[in-house]
Structure formats: C-alpha cells, structure tokens
Amino acid sequence: MTQPTRRRRAAALTALLILLGAFGASSREPLLYVSNEIPNTISVVSPRTNAVIATVPVGKRPRGMALSPDRRTVYVALGQDDALGVVDVASGQMTRTIPANRDPELVVLSPDGKVAYVSNEEIAHASAIDIASGKTLFSTPVGVEPEGVGITRDGTKLYVTAETNSTVSVLDAKTGRLLKTLHVGDNPRTVTLTPDGTRAWVSAEAGGNVTVIDVATDSVVAQFSIRDGKTKPVRIAFSPDGRLAYVTEGAAASVSVVDVARQAVIDSIVVGRRPWGIALSPDGGRLYTADGRSNSVSVIDTKTRKVIAAVPVGERPNDLLYIP
C-alpha cells in the first residue's frame, strides 16, 4: 500500500469517527450548528477539525437557534414556515415542527426548556410557545420589526428589541403582559444578558452603539459607541468570566472586542463579509462568526485575536450555536 493511499484511508477513518462521535447518543464531541437561510439547512461543524461533518435539511429560512438545557435538542426559527424546527442532536435530523406564529426570527428558551419565546418580525409580536403541546401561550404586540429576544436567568422577564421603533419591550414571561418600553439606539438588533444576569446589552445597528439596561430596575444605565459608530453592530457574545464582550459588525466585516467594565472597544478583528451570528466555546478560547456574505464561518483564537480558519458553509449563514 502506498503512503498516499494510507493517508487517504486514515483521513477517511478519522472523518467516520468524527461523524459517529458527533451523532452517537453517548458522545461528548462538541458541535457547532450554523443556520443557512438560502439552502434551508443547518451546517454541522466539528470544532475539533473546523470542517463541516453533516448537513441537516430544515424548513424555509432558518435563522435563530436555541439549545435545550439537556443539550439534546435544537430549536430553529423557520421564518417562512411560521414554525420552529425541532432537531435531534444525536441523530442530526429534524423530527418535527411547532407552530410559532408569523415569521419567527430569533428564539430563546425558558430556563427549564419548556417554553420557547420568539420574535415575530412581520406581525410585530413576541410569542410564547409551549414546546410539549405546541400551544401558543401568548402573543403580545411589541414594537415594529421585533428581532432580538432575551430572558432573565430566573425566567420571569423577556426583553424584545424593535428595529423600527428603536425600543426594547419588557414583558412578563409568564403572562406576556407589557411591563415597560425602553428607548435605545437606532435599529436595535439583539439583546444579550451578561453572564451574571444583571445587565442586558442591546446592539443598535444604525445607531452604531450598545445600550446597557439594568435588569433589576429595567432602566437604561449606559450607552456607548462601537468604534466610530458606523460599523453596524449586530450580535453580542460575552466571555465566560464576563470581562469581555464580542460584537459582530456587519458593515465593517469585523468583530469588536469590548472591555465590559470600561464599556470601551479595546481591539478589532477582521473576519468575513457581513458577520451576523456569533458564538464562543465554553472555555472562551475560540470565537466563531457567521459571515453572511462570505458563506463561511470565521474561527478566531481569542488569545491572539486572529482568524485561524474560515469554514465554508451554506449560503447566507445567519446564526451560530455551540453545543458542548
């Protein structure tokens, strides 16, 4: 047997083992899910090899994703199917769909994983869906073009951004009652809670800034620019220790690194075109961006703050979900 043949066989065996490990019920192989809007798929990337190891067909226009507390199920918002797709991680298959009202965009789960909350962009509502029964628990009017959704650690309050109104609606997560409306930066895209759960950060794409909300009082306590205010910040991920925040900047094809205590940008990382989704490995060592116009995922070493790989995925990757 020639050496090139041995190498090819070894590579094939390695790929097979990765696939078996990724989808085996007892495996602890980490996975990165990438929702692709145009081909209606999820690309499954191995963080160990930085390569796509599977493709999961789902419904029309998959965008936001959420992981169940037991890490066995992924829920993906299917905007043109008015539904949530339910993907079994072990098998890598979509097993069913759950009605989610018109045009769901992003999704979060209650802490116990029993309720899914979605932003319904087209009808300017936020909805709560009981996962077991598929019943809509409430559908509450919010601002125009809702997108970002965030939930408090105790599961009592929901925060929903509205792009056109430049507001965040604060809802009672049990009843859907509107508790408060907060004005933030122009064209808010996402809301992400800090690891300690005390603050909610809201990115404003047109405003070029981030607004900080005190969760205890539901009041705006700060607002600061991302670099020159023209980079179009979209989504946010916090380091596990809460000291750093990473902000994707669609128009600038970059990620800003923010010192949380100082609320100041300390570095910038060039990635692919139009980065939207963002995810961190649990240890904070690897950062991933979904580069929507490059049809790829950038893999960043957070120590060196350099891109170490660009993984080709489907067309228009939108959201990322790291599954430990």
Coordinates of C-alpha atoms in Angstrom, one line a residue:
M1 CA 0.0 0.0 0.0
T2 CA 1.4 3.4 -1.0
Q3 CA 1.9 6.2 1.5
P4 CA -0.7 8.5 -0.2
T5 CA -3.2 5.6 0.0
R6 CA -2.5 5.1 3.7
R7 CA -3.0 8.8 4.3
R8 CA -6.3 8.8 2.4
R9 CA -7.6 5.8 4.4
A10 CA -6.5 7.4 7.6
A11 CA -8.3 10.6 6.8
A12 CA -11.5 8.7 5.8
L13 CA -11.3 6.8 9.1
T14 CA -10.9 10.0 11.1
A15 CA -13.9 11.6 9.3
L16 CA -16.0 8.5 10.1
L17 CA -15.0 8.5 13.7
I18 CA -16.0 12.2 14.0
L19 CA -19.4 11.5 12.4
L20 CA -20.0 8.6 14.8
G21 CA -18.9 10.6 17.7
A22 CA -20.9 13.6 16.8
F23 CA -24.2 11.8 16.5
G24 CA -23.7 9.0 18.9
A25 CA -26.0 9.3 21.9
S26 CA -23.2 8.8 24.5
S27 CA -20.7 11.0 22.7
R28 CA -19.3 14.3 24.2
E29 CA -18.0 15.5 20.9
P30 CA -18.7 19.3 20.6
L31 CA -20.6 20.6 17.6
L32 CA -21.2 24.0 16.1
Y33 CA -24.6 24.5 14.4
V34 CA -24.9 27.1 11.6
S35 CA -28.3 28.1 10.2
N36 CA -28.2 28.8 6.4
E37 CA -31.0 31.0 5.2
I38 CA -30.9 30.3 1.5
P39 CA -30.5 26.5 1.2
N40 CA -32.8 25.9 4.2
T41 CA -30.2 23.9 6.1
I42 CA -28.1 23.7 9.2
S43 CA -24.4 23.0 8.7
V44 CA -22.8 20.9 11.5
V45 CA -19.2 21.9 12.1
S46 CA -16.7 20.0 14.2
P47 CA -14.8 22.5 16.4
R48 CA -12.0 20.0 16.6
T49 CA -11.4 19.9 12.9
N50 CA -13.0 23.1 11.7
A51 CA -14.8 21.2 9.0
V52 CA -18.5 20.6 8.1
I53 CA -19.3 17.0 9.1
A54 CA -23.0 17.0 8.3
T55 CA -25.8 19.0 6.7
V56 CA -29.3 18.9 8.2
P57 CA -32.3 19.9 6.0
V58 CA -34.8 22.0 7.8
G59 CA -37.7 24.3 6.8
K60 CA -37.7 27.6 5.0
R61 CA -35.5 30.4 6.0
P62 CA -33.8 29.1 9.2
R63 CA -32.4 31.9 11.4
G64 CA -32.2 32.0 15.2
M65 CA -31.5 28.8 17.2
A66 CA -31.7 27.7 20.8
L67 CA -30.4 24.7 22.7
S68 CA -32.4 22.7 25.2
P69 CA -31.0 22.5 28.8
D70 CA -30.1 18.8 28.3
R71 CA -28.3 19.7 25.1
R72 CA -30.2 17.0 23.2
T73 CA -32.5 19.3 21.1
V74 CA -32.0 22.4 18.9
Y75 CA -34.9 24.7 18.1
V76 CA -34.6 26.7 14.9
A77 CA -36.8 29.6 13.8
L78 CA -38.2 28.9 10.3
G79 CA -39.3 32.3 9.2
Q80 CA -41.1 31.3 6.0
D81 CA -42.7 28.2 7.6
D82 CA -44.1 30.2 10.6
A83 CA -42.7 27.4 12.8
L84 CA -39.9 26.2 15.0
G85 CA -38.0 23.2 13.6
V86 CA -37.1 20.6 16.3
V87 CA -33.7 19.0 15.6
D88 CA -32.5 15.9 17.5
V89 CA -28.8 16.4 18.1
A90 CA -28.0 12.7 18.4
S91 CA -29.4 11.7 15.0
G92 CA -28.8 15.0 13.3
Q93 CA -32.4 15.1 12.0
M94 CA -35.3 17.5 12.2
T95 CA -38.0 15.4 13.9
R96 CA -41.0 17.8 13.9
T97 CA -42.1 21.4 13.7
I98 CA -44.0 23.5 16.1
P99 CA -46.3 26.4 15.0
A100 CA -44.7 29.7 16.1
N101 CA -47.0 32.4 14.6
R102 CA -46.0 34.6 11.6
D103 CA -42.3 35.0 10.6
P104 CA -40.3 33.9 13.7
E105 CA -36.8 35.3 13.6
L106 CA -34.9 34.7 16.9
V107 CA -35.7 32.3 19.7
V108 CA -34.8 31.8 23.4
L109 CA -35.9 29.1 25.8
S110 CA -37.2 29.4 29.4
P111 CA -34.6 28.2 31.9
D112 CA -36.4 24.9 32.3
G113 CA -36.6 24.4 28.5
K114 CA -40.4 24.1 28.4
V115 CA -41.3 27.3 26.7
A116 CA -39.9 28.9 23.5
Y117 CA -40.1 32.7 23.1
V118 CA -39.8 34.1 19.5
S119 CA -39.8 37.4 17.9
N120 CA -42.4 37.5 15.1
E121 CA -41.0 40.1 12.8
E122 CA -43.8 40.5 10.2
I123 CA -46.6 40.9 12.7
A124 CA -44.7 42.9 15.4
H125 CA -45.4 40.4 18.1
A126 CA -43.5 38.3 20.6
S127 CA -44.9 34.9 21.2
A128 CA -44.5 32.2 23.9
I129 CA -45.0 28.6 22.7
D130 CA -45.4 25.5 25.0
I131 CA -42.9 23.1 23.5
A132 CA -44.7 19.9 24.6
S133 CA -48.2 20.8 23.4
G134 CA -47.3 23.2 20.7
K135 CA -49.8 25.6 22.1
T136 CA -49.3 29.4 21.9
L137 CA -49.3 30.7 25.5
F138 CA -49.4 34.3 24.5
S139 CA -48.7 36.6 21.5
T140 CA -48.1 40.2 22.6
P141 CA -47.8 43.3 20.4
V142 CA -44.4 44.9 20.7
G143 CA -42.6 47.5 18.5
V144 CA -42.3 47.3 14.7
E145 CA -39.9 44.7 13.3
P146 CA -39.0 42.8 16.5
E147 CA -35.8 40.8 16.4
G148 CA -33.7 40.3 19.5
V149 CA -35.1 38.3 22.4
G150 CA -33.5 37.7 25.8
I151 CA -34.8 36.2 29.0
T152 CA -33.7 36.7 32.6
R153 CA -31.9 34.0 34.5
D154 CA -34.9 33.4 36.7
G155 CA -37.2 33.2 33.7
T156 CA -39.5 36.0 34.8
K157 CA -38.9 38.7 32.2
L158 CA -38.5 38.8 28.5
Y159 CA -36.7 41.6 26.5
V160 CA -37.6 42.2 22.9
T161 CA -36.0 44.7 20.5
A162 CA -37.9 46.6 17.8
E163 CA -35.9 47.8 14.9
T164 CA -38.2 50.5 13.5
N165 CA -39.3 51.9 16.9
S166 CA -35.8 51.8 18.4
T167 CA -37.2 50.3 21.6
V168 CA -37.0 47.3 23.9
S169 CA -40.2 45.9 25.2
V170 CA -40.1 44.3 28.7
L171 CA -42.7 41.5 29.1
D172 CA -43.8 39.3 31.9
A173 CA -42.6 36.0 30.7
K174 CA -45.5 34.1 32.2
T175 CA -48.4 36.2 31.0
G176 CA -47.0 38.2 28.2
R177 CA -48.1 41.5 29.8
L178 CA -46.1 44.5 28.7
L179 CA -44.2 45.8 31.8
K180 CA -42.2 48.7 30.2
T181 CA -40.9 50.1 27.0
L182 CA -37.4 51.5 26.9
H183 CA -35.9 53.7 24.2
V184 CA -32.4 52.5 23.0
G185 CA -30.2 53.1 20.0
D186 CA -31.4 53.3 16.4
N187 CA -32.4 50.0 14.8
P188 CA -31.7 47.7 17.7
R189 CA -30.9 44.2 16.6
T190 CA -30.2 41.9 19.5
V191 CA -30.4 41.8 23.3
T192 CA -27.9 39.7 25.3
L193 CA -27.7 39.3 29.0
T194 CA -24.3 39.4 30.8
P195 CA -23.1 36.1 32.4
D196 CA -24.1 37.3 35.9
G197 CA -27.6 38.2 34.6
T198 CA -27.6 41.7 36.0
R199 CA -27.4 43.7 32.7
A200 CA -28.9 43.4 29.2
W201 CA -26.8 44.7 26.3
V202 CA -28.7 45.9 23.2
S203 CA -26.8 46.4 19.9
A204 CA -28.1 49.2 17.7
E205 CA -27.2 48.7 14.0
A206 CA -28.0 52.2 12.7
G207 CA -27.0 53.9 16.0
G208 CA -23.6 52.2 16.0
N209 CA -23.8 51.8 19.7
V210 CA -24.7 49.5 22.6
T211 CA -27.3 50.4 25.3
V212 CA -26.9 48.8 28.7
I213 CA -30.1 48.0 30.7
D214 CA -30.2 47.3 34.5
V215 CA -32.3 44.1 34.8
A216 CA -33.4 44.8 38.4
T217 CA -34.9 48.2 37.6
D218 CA -35.5 47.9 33.8
S219 CA -33.8 51.2 33.3
V220 CA -31.1 52.4 30.8
V221 CA -27.8 52.9 32.7
A222 CA -25.4 53.5 29.9
Q223 CA -24.9 53.8 26.2
F224 CA -21.6 53.7 24.3
S225 CA -20.4 53.7 20.7
I226 CA -18.8 50.8 18.9
R227 CA -15.7 52.3 17.4
D228 CA -16.7 55.2 15.1
G229 CA -20.4 54.4 15.4
K230 CA -20.6 53.4 11.7
T231 CA -19.7 49.7 11.9
K232 CA -23.3 48.4 12.2
P233 CA -23.1 46.2 15.4
V234 CA -25.4 43.2 15.3
R235 CA -24.9 40.4 17.8
I236 CA -23.1 40.1 21.1
A237 CA -21.3 37.3 23.0
F238 CA -19.7 37.6 26.4
S239 CA -16.6 35.8 27.6
P240 CA -17.4 33.2 30.3
D241 CA -15.9 35.4 33.0
G242 CA -17.9 38.4 31.8
R243 CA -14.9 40.6 31.4
L244 CA -15.1 40.9 27.6
A245 CA -17.8 41.3 25.0
Y246 CA -17.5 40.4 21.4
V247 CA -19.7 42.4 18.9
T248 CA -20.2 41.4 15.3
E249 CA -20.1 44.4 12.9
G250 CA -21.8 43.6 9.7
A251 CA -20.8 46.6 7.5
A252 CA -17.2 46.6 8.8
A253 CA -16.6 42.8 8.3
S254 CA -15.1 42.7 11.8
V255 CA -15.7 41.9 15.4
S256 CA -15.1 44.5 18.2
V257 CA -13.6 43.3 21.5
V258 CA -15.2 45.4 24.3
D259 CA -13.8 45.8 27.9
V260 CA -17.1 45.3 29.8
A261 CA -16.1 47.3 32.9
R262 CA -14.8 50.2 30.9
Q263 CA -17.5 49.9 28.2
A264 CA -14.9 50.6 25.6
V265 CA -13.6 48.9 22.5
I266 CA -10.1 47.6 23.0
D267 CA -9.5 45.7 19.8
S268 CA -11.0 44.8 16.4
I269 CA -10.7 41.5 14.5
V270 CA -11.2 41.3 10.7
V271 CA -13.5 38.4 9.6
G272 CA -15.5 37.6 6.6
R273 CA -18.1 39.8 4.9
R274 CA -21.3 40.8 6.8
P275 CA -20.7 38.9 10.1
W276 CA -24.1 38.3 11.9
G277 CA -24.2 35.4 14.3
I278 CA -21.6 34.8 17.0
A279 CA -20.7 32.1 19.4
L280 CA -18.0 31.2 21.9
S281 CA -16.6 27.9 23.1
P282 CA -17.4 27.3 26.8
D283 CA -13.8 27.9 27.8
G284 CA -13.7 31.1 25.8
G285 CA -10.8 30.0 23.7
R286 CA -12.5 30.0 20.3
L287 CA -14.8 32.6 18.9
Y288 CA -17.0 32.0 15.8
T289 CA -18.8 34.3 13.5
A290 CA -21.4 33.6 10.8
D291 CA -20.2 35.6 7.8
G292 CA -23.4 36.1 5.9
R293 CA -22.0 37.4 2.6
S294 CA -18.9 35.2 2.6
N295 CA -20.9 32.0 3.1
S296 CA -18.4 30.9 5.8
V297 CA -17.7 30.8 9.5
S298 CA -14.6 32.5 10.8
V299 CA -12.8 30.7 13.7
I300 CA -10.9 33.1 15.9
D301 CA -8.3 32.3 18.6
T302 CA -9.3 34.7 21.4
K303 CA -5.8 34.8 22.9
T304 CA -4.1 36.0 19.7
R305 CA -7.3 37.6 18.3
K306 CA -6.6 36.2 14.9
V307 CA -8.7 34.2 12.5
I308 CA -7.2 30.7 12.3
A309 CA -9.7 29.2 9.9
A310 CA -12.6 30.0 7.5
V311 CA -15.1 27.2 7.2
P312 CA -17.3 27.1 4.1
V313 CA -20.9 26.5 4.9
G314 CA -24.3 27.1 3.2
E315 CA -25.4 30.4 1.6
R316 CA -26.3 33.3 4.0
P317 CA -25.3 31.8 7.3
N318 CA -27.2 33.6 10.0
D319 CA -26.9 32.2 13.5
L320 CA -24.5 30.0 15.4
L321 CA -25.0 27.6 18.3
Y322 CA -22.1 25.9 20.1
I323 CA -23.2 22.5 21.6
P324 CA -20.6 21.3 24.2

